[in-house]
Coordinates of N, CA and C in Angstrom, one line a residue:
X25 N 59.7 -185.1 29.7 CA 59.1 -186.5 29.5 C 59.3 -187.1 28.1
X26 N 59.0 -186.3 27.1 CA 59.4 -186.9 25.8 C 60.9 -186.9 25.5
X27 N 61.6 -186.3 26.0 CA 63.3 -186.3 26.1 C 63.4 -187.9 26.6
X28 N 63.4 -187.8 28.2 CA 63.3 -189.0 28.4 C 63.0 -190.3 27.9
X29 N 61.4 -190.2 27.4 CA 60.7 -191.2 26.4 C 61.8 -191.5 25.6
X30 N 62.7 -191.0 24.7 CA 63.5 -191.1 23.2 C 64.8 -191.8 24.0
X31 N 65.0 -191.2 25.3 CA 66.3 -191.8 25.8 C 66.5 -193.3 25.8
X32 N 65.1 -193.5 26.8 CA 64.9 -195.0 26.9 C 64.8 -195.8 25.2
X33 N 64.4 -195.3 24.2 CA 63.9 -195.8 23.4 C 65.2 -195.8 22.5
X34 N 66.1 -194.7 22.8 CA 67.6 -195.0 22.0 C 68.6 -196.3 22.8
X35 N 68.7 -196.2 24.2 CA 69.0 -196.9 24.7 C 68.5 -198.4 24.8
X36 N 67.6 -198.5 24.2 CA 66.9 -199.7 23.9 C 67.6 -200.5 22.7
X37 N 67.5 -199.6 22.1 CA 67.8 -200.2 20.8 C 69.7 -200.2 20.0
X38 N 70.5 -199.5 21.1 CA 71.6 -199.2 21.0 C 72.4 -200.5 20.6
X39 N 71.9 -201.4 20.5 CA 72.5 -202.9 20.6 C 72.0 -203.6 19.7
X40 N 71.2 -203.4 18.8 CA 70.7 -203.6 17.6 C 71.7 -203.9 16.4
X41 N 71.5 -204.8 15.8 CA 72.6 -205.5 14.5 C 71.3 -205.4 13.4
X42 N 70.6 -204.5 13.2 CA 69.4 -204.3 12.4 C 69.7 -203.2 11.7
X43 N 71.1 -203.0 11.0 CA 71.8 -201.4 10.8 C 70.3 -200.9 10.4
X44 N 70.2 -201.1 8.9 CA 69.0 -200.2 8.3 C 68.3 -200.2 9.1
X45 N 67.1 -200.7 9.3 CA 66.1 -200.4 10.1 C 66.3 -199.2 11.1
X46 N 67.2 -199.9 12.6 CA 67.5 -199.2 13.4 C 67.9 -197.8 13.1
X47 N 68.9 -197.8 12.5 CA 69.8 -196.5 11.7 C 68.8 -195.7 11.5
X48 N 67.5 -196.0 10.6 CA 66.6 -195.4 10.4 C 65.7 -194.5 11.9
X49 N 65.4 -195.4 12.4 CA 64.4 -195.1 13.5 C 65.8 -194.6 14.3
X50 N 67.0 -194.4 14.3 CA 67.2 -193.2 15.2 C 67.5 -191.8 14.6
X51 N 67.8 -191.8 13.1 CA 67.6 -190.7 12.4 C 66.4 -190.1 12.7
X52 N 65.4 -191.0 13.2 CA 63.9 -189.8 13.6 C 64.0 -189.9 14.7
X53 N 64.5 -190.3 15.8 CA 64.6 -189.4 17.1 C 65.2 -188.7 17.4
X54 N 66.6 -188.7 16.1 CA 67.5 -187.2 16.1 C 66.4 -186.2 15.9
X55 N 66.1 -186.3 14.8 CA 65.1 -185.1 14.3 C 63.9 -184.8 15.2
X56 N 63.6 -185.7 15.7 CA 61.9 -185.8 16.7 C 63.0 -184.8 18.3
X57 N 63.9 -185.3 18.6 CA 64.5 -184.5 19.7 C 65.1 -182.8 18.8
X58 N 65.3 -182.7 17.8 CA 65.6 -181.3 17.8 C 63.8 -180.8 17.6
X59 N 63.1 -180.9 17.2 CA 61.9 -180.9 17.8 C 61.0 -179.7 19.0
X60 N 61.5 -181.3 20.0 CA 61.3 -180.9 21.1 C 62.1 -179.8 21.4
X61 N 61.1 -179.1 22.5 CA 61.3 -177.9 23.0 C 62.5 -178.5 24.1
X62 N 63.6 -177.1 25.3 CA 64.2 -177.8 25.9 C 63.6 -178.0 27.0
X63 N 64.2 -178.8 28.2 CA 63.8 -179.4 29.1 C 64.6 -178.7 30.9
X64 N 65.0 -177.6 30.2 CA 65.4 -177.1 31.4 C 67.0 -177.2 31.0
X65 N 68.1 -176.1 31.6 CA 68.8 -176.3 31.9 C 69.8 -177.9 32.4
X66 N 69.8 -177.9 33.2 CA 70.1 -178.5 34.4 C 69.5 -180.5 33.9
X67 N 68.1 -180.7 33.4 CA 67.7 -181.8 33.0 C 68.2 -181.8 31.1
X68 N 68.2 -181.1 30.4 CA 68.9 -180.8 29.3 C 69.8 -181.7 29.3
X69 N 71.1 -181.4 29.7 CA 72.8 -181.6 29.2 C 72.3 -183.2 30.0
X70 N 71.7 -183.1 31.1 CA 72.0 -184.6 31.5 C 71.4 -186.1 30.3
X71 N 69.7 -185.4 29.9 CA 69.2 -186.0 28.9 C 70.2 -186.1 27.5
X72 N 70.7 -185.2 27.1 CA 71.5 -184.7 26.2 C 73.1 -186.1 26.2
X73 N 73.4 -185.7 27.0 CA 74.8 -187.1 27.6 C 73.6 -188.1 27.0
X74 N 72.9 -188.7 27.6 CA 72.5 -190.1 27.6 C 71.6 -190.7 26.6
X75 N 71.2 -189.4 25.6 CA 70.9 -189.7 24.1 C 71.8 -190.0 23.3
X76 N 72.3 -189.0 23.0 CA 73.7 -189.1 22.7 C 74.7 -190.4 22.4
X77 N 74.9 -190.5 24.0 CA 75.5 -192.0 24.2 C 74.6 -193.1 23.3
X78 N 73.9 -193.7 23.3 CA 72.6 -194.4 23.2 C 73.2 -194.7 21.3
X79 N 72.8 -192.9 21.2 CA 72.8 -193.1 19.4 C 74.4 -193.3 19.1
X80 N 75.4 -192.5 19.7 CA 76.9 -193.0 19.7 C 77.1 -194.4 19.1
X81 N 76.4 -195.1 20.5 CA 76.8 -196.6 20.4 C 76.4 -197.2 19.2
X82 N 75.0 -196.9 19.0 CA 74.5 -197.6 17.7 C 75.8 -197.3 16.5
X83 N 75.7 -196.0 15.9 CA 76.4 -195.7 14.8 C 77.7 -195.9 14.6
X84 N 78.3 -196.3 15.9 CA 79.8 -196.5 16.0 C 79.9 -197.8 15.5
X85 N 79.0 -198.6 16.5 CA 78.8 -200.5 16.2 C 78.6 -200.4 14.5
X86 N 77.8 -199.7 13.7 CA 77.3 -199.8 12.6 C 78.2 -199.6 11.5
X87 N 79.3 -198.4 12.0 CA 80.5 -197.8 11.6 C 81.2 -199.1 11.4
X88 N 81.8 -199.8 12.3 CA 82.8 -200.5 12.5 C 82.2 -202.0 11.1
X89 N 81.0 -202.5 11.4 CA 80.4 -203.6 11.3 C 81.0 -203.4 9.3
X90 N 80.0 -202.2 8.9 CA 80.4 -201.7 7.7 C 81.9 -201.5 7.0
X91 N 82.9 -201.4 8.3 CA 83.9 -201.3 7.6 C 84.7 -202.7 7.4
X92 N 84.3 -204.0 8.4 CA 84.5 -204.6 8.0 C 84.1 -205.2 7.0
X93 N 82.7 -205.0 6.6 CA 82.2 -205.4 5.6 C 82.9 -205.2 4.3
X94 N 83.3 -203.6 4.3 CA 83.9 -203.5 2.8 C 85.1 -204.0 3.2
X95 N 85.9 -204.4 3.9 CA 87.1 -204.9 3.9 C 87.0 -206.3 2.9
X96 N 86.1 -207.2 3.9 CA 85.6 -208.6 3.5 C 85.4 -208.5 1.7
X97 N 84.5 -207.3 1.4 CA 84.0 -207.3 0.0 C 85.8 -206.9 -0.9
X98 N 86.6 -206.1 -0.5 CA 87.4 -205.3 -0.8 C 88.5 -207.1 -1.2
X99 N 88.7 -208.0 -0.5 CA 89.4 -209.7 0.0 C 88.6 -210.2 -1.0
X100 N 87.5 -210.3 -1.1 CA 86.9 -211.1 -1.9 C 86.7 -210.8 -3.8
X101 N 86.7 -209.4 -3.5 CA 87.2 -209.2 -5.0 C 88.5 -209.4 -5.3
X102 N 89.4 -209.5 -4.9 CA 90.9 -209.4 -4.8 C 90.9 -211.6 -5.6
X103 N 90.0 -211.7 -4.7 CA 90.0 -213.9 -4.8 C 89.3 -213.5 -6.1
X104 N 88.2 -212.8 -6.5 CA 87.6 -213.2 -7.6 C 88.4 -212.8 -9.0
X105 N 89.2 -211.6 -8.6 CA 89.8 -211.3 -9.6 C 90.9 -212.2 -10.5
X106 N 91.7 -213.1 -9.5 CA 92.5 -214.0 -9.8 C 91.4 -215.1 -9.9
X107 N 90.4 -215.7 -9.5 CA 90.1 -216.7 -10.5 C 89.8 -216.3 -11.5
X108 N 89.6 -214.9 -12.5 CA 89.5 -214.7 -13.7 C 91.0 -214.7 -14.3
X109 N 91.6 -214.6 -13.9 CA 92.8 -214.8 -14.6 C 93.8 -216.4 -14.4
X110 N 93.0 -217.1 -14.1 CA 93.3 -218.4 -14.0 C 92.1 -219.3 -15.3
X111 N 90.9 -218.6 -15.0 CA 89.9 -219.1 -16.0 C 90.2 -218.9 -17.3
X112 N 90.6 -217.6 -17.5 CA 91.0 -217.1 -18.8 C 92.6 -217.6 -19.3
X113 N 93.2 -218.2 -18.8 CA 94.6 -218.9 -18.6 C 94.1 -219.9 -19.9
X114 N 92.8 -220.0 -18.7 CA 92.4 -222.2 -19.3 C 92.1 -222.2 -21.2
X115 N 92.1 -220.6 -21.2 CA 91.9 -220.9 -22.9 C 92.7 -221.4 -24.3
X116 N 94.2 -220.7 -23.2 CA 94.8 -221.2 -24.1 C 95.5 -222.8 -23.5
X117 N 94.9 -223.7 -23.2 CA 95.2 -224.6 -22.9 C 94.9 -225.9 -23.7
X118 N 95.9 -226.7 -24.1 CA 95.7 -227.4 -25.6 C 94.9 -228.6 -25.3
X119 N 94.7 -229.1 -24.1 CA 93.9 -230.2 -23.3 C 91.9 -229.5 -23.1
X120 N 91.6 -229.4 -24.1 CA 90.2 -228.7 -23.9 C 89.4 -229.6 -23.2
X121 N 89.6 -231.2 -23.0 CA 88.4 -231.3 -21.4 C 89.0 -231.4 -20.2
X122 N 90.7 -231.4 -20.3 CA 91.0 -231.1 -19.0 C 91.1 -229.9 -18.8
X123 N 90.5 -228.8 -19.4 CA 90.3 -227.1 -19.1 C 88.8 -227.0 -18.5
X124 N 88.2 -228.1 -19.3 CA 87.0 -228.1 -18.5 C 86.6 -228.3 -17.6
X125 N 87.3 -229.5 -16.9 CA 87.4 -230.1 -15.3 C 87.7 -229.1 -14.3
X126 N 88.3 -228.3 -15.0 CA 89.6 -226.9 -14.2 C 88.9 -225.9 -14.2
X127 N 87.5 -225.8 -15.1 CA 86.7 -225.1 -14.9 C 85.8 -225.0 -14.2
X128 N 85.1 -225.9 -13.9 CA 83.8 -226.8 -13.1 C 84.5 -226.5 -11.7
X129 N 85.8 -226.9 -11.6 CA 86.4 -226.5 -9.8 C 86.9 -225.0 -10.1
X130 N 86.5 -224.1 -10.7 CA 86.9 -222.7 -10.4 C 85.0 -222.2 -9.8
X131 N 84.9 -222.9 -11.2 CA 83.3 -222.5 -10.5 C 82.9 -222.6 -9.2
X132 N 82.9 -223.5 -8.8 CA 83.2 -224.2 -7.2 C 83.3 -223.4 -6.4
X133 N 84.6 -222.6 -6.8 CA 85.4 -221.7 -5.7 C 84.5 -220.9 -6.1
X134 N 84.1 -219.9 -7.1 CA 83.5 -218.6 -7.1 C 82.5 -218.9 -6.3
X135 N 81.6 -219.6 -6.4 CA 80.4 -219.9 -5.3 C 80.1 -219.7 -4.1
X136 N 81.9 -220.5 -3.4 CA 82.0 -220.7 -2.4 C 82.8 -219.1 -1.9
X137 N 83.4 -218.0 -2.7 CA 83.6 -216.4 -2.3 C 82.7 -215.8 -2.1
X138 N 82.6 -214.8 -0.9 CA 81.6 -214.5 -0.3 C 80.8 -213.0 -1.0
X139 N 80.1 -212.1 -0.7 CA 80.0 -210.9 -1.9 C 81.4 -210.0 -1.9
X140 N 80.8 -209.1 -2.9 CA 81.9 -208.2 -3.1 C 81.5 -206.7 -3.8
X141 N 82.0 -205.8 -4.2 CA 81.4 -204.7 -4.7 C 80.6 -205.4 -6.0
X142 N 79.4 -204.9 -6.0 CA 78.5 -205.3 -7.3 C 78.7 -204.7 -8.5
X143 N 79.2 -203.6 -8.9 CA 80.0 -203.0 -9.5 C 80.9 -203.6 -10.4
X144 N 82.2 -204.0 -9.5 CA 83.2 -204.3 -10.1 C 82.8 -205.9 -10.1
X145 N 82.4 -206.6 -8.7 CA 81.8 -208.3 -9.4 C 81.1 -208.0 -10.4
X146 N 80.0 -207.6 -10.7 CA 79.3 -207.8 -11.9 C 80.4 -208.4 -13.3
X147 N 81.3 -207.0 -13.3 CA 82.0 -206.9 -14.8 C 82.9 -208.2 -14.4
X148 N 83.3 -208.4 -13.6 CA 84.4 -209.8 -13.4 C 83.7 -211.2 -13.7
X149 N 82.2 -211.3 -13.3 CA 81.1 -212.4 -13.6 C 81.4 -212.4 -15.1
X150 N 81.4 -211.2 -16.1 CA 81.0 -211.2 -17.0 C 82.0 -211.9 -17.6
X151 N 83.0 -211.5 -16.9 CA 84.6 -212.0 -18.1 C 84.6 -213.2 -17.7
X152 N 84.5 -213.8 -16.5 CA 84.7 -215.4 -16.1 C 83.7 -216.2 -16.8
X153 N 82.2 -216.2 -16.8 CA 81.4 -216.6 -17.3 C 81.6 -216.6 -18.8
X154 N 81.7 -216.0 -19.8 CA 82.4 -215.7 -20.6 C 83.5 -216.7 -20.9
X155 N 84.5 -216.9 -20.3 CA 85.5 -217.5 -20.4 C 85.4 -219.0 -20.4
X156 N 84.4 -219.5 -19.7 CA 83.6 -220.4 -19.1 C 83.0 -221.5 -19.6
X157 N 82.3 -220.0 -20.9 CA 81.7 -221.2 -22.1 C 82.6 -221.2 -23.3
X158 N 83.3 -220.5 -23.5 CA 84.1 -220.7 -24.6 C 84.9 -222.4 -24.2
X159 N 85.3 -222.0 -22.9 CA 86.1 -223.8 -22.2 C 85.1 -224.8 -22.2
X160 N 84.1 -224.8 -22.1 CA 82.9 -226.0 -22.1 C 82.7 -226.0 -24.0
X161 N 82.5 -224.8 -24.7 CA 81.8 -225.2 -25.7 C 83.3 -225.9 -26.9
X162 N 85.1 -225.3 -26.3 CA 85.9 -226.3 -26.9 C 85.8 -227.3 -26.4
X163 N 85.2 -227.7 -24.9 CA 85.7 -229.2 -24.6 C 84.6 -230.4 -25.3
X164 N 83.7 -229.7 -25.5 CA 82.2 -230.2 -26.3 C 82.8 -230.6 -27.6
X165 N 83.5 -229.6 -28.1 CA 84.3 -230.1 -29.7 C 85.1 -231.5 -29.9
X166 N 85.8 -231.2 -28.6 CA 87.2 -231.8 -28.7 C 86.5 -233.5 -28.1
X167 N 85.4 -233.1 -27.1 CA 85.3 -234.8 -26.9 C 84.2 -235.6 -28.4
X168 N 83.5 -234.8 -29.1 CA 82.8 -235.2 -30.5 C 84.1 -235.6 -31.5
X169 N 85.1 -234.9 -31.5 CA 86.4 -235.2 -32.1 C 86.8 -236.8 -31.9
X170 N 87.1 -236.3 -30.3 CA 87.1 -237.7 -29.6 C 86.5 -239.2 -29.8
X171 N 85.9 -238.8 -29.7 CA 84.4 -239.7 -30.3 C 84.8 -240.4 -31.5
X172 N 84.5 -239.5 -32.2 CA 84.4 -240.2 -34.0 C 86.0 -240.6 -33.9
X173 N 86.8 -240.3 -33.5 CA 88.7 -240.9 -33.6 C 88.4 -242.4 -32.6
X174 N 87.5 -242.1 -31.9 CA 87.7 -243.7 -31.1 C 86.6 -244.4 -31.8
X175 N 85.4 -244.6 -32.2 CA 84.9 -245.1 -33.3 C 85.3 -245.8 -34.3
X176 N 86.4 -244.6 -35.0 CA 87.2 -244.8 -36.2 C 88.3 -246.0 -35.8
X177 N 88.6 -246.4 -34.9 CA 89.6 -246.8 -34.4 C 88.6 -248.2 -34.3
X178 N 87.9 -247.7 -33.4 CA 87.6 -249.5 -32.6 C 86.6 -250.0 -33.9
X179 N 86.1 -249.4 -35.2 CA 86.0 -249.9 -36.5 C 86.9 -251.0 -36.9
X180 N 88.4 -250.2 -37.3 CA 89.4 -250.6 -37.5 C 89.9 -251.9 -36.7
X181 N 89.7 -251.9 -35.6 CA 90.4 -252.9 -35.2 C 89.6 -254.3 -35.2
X182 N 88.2 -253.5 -35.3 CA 87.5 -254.8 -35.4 C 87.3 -255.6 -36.6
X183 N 87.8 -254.7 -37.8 CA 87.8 -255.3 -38.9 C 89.0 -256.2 -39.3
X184 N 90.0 -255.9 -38.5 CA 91.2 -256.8 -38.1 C 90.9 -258.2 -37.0
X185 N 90.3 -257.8 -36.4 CA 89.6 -259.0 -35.8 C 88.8 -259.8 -36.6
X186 N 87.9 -259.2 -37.2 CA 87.4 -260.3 -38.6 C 88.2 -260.9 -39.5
X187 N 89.1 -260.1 -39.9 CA 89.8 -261.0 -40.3 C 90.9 -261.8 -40.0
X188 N 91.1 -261.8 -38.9 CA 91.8 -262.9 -37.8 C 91.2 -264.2 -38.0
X189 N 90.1 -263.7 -37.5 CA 88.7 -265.1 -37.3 C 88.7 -265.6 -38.8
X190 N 88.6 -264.6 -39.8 CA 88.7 -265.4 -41.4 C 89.5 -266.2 -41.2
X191 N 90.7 -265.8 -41.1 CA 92.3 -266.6 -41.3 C 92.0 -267.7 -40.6
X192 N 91.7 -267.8 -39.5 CA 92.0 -269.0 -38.2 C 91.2 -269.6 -39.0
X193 N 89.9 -269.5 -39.2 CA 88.8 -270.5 -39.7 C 89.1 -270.9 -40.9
X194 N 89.7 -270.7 -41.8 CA 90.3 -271.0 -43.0 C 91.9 -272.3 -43.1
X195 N 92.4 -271.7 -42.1 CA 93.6 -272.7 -41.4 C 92.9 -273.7 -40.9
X196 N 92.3 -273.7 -40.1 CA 91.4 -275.1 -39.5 C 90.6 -275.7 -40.6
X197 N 90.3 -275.4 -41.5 CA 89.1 -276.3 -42.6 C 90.7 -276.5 -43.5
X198 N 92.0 -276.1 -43.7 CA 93.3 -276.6 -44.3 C 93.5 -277.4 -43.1
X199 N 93.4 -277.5 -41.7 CA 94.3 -278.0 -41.0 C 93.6 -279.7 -41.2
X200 N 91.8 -279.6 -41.2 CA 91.1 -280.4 -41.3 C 90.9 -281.3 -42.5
X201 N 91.2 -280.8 -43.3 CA 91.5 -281.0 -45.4 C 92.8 -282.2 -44.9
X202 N 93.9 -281.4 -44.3 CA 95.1 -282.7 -44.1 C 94.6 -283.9 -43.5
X203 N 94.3 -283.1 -42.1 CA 93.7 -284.8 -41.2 C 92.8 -286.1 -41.9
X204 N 92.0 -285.5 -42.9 CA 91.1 -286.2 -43.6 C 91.8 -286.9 -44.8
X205 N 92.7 -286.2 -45.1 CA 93.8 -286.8 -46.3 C 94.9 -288.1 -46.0
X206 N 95.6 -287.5 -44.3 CA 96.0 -288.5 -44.1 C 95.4 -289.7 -43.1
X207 N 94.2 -289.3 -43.0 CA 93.5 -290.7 -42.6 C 93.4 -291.9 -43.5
X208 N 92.8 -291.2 -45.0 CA 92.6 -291.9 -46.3 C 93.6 -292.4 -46.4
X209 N 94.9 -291.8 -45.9 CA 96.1 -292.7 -46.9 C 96.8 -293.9 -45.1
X210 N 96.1 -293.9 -44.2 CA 96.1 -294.8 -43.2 C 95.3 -296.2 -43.7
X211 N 94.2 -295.6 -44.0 CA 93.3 -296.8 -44.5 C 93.9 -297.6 -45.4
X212 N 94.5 -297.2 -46.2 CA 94.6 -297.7 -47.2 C 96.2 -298.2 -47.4
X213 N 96.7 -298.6 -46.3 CA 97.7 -298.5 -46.3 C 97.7 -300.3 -46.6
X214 N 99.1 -300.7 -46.7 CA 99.0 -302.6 -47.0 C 100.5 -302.8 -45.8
X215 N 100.3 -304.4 -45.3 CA 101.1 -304.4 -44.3 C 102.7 -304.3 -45.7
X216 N 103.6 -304.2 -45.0 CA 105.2 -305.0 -45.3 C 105.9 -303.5 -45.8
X217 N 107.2 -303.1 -45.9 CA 107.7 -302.4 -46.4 C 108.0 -301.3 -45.3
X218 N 107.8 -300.0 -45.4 CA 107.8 -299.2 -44.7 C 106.3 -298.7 -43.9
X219 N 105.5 -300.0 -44.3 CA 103.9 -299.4 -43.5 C 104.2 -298.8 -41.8
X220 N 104.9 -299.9 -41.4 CA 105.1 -299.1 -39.6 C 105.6 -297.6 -40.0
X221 N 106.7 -297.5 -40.5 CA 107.0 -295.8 -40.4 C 106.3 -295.1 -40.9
X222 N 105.4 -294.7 -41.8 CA 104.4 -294.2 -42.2 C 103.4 -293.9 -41.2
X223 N 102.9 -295.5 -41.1 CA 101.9 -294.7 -39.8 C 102.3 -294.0 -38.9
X224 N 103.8 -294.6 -38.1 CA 104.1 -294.1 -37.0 C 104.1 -292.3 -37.8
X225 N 104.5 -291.8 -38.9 CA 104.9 -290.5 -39.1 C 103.3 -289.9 -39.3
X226 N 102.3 -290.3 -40.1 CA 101.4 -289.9 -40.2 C 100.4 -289.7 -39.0
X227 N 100.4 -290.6 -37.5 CA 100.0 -290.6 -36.4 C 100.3 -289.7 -36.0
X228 N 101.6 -289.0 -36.0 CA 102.3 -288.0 -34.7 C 102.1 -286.8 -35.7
X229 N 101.6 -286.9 -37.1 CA 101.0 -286.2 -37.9 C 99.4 -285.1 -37.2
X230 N 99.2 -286.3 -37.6 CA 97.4 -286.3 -37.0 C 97.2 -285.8 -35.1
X231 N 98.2 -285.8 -34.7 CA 98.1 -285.9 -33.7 C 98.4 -284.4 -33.3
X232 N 99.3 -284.0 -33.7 CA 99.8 -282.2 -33.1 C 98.9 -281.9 -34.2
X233 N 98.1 -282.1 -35.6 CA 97.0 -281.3 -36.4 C 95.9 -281.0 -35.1
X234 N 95.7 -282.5 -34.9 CA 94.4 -282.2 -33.7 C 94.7 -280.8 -32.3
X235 N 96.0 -280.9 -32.2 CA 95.9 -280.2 -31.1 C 95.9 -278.6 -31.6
X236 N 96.7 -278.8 -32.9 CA 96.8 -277.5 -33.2 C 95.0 -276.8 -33.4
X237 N 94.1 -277.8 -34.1 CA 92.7 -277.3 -34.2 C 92.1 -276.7 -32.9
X238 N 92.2 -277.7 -31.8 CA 91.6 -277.5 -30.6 C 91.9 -275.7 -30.1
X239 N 93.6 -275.6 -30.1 CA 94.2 -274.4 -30.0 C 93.2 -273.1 -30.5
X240 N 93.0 -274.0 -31.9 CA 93.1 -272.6 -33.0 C 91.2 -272.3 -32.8
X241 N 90.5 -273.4 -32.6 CA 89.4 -273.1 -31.8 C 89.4 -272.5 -30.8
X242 N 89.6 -272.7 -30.2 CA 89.8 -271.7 -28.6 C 89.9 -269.9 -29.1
X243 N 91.3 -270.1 -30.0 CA 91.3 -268.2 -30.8 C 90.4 -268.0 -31.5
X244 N 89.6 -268.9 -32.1 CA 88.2 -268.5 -33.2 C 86.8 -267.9 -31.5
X245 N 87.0 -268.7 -30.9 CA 85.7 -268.1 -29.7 C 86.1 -266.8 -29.1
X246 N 88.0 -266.4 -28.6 CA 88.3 -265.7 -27.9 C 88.2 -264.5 -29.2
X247 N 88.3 -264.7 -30.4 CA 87.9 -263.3 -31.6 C 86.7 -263.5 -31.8
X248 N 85.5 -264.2 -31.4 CA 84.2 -263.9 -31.6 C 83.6 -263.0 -30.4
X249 N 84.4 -263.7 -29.4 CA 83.6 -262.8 -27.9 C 84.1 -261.2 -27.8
X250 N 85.2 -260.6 -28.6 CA 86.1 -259.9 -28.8 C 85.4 -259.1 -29.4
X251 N 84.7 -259.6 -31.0 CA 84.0 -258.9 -32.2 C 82.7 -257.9 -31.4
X252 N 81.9 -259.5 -30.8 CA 80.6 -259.1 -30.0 C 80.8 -258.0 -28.9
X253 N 82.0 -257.7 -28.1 CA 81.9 -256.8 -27.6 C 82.1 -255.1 -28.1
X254 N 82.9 -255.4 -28.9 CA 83.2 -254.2 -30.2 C 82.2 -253.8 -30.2
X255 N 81.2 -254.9 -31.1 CA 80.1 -254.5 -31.6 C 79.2 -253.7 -30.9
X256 N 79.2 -254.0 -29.3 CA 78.2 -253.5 -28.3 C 78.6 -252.2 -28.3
X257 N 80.0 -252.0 -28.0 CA 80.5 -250.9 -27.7 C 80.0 -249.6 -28.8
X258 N 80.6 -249.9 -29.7 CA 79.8 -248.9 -30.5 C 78.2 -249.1 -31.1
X259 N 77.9 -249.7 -30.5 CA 76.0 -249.4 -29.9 C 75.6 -248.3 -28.6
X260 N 76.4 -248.4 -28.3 CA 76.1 -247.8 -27.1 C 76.4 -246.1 -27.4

């Protein structure tokens, strides 16, 4: 009866995906059946077959499950090891935030690799991680570099823009000095002689001055809106 009892109870559980546990609890009805006293001849060998079978099934299933497992681990170290040697590539790479970008998607992938021996991942974590920050803490450099070189620059150019705006506003208060000079010499003009040509020259004078102002107005607002956004930019 307790032969039996363990049969049913191996047989029960013969189908179990609970390796540990199960594995466990039939290790003690191995032992709990050597135990037991026999059961007769004849009810023995038959009990004996269908224990047996029961725990077979389990440790075979458990056998196989595990070997796939270290296969899977055995693939996955194989992926993890070449993204360390792709990460560790990225160092000597002269583009330090595009090493960093390249980093951020390796990362990615290790995440998305499934386990592997703990052992050998551990030490591979160590070199990639590792490798990791050295590429984030050049790309940290190189974009502060970055930085202060575009700064330096959009300085520069805006001090060239100031002085654009100087020039133009300086041309217009000359362009405006003429117009005002040859008005005075309109007024004061007397009829007979060459008065028609005069005016007519001094008109077509006054006339492209004006336009040229209006123009040169228009490039005094488009280098002011220009300066003001500079200016924002390096606020920010």
């Amino acid at each position: 009866q307790q032969k039996e009892a363990l049969c049913l109870e191996a047989e029960a559980l013969k189908d179990s995906s609970d390796w540990r546990l199960t594995g466990e609890a039939m290790k003690a009805m191995q032992a709990r059946w050597k135990e037991i006293g026999s059961a007769g001849k004849a009810a023995e060998d038959k009990l004996w077959e269908r224990f047996r079978a029961a725990t077979n099934a389990f440790f075979e299933r458990r056998e196989g499950a595990f070997a796939g497992k270290r296969q899977d681990e055995r693939e996955n170290l194989v992926k993890k090891q070449e993204l360390v040697g792709k990460v560790e590539a990225l160092l000597y790479t002269s583009d330090g935030l595009a090493a960093a970008r390249e980093a951020k998607d390796l990362q990615a992938q290790w995440k998305a690799i499934g386990h592997a021996s703990r052992e050998q991942a551990d030490a591979l974590w160590t070199r990639f991680r590792s490798a990791c920050d050295k590429i984030f803490e050049t790309a940290s450099s190189d974009r502060e570099r970055q930085q202060t070189e575009w700064h330096g620059r959009m300085k520069d150019a805006m001090t060239r823009k100031r002085e654009q705006l100087a020039s133009t506003r300086e041309s217009i208060e000359h362009d405006e000095a003429n117009l005002e000079r040859w008005r005075a010499t309109l007024s004061e003009l007397r009829p007979g002689g060459k008065t028609s040509e005069i005016e007519a020259s001094l008109d077509a004078k006054i006339l492209d001055v004006i336009n040229r102002i209006r123009a040169k107005n228009e490039r005094v607002e488009e280098l002011r809106a220009t300066i003001t956004d500079m200016e924002a930019k390096l606020r920010d």
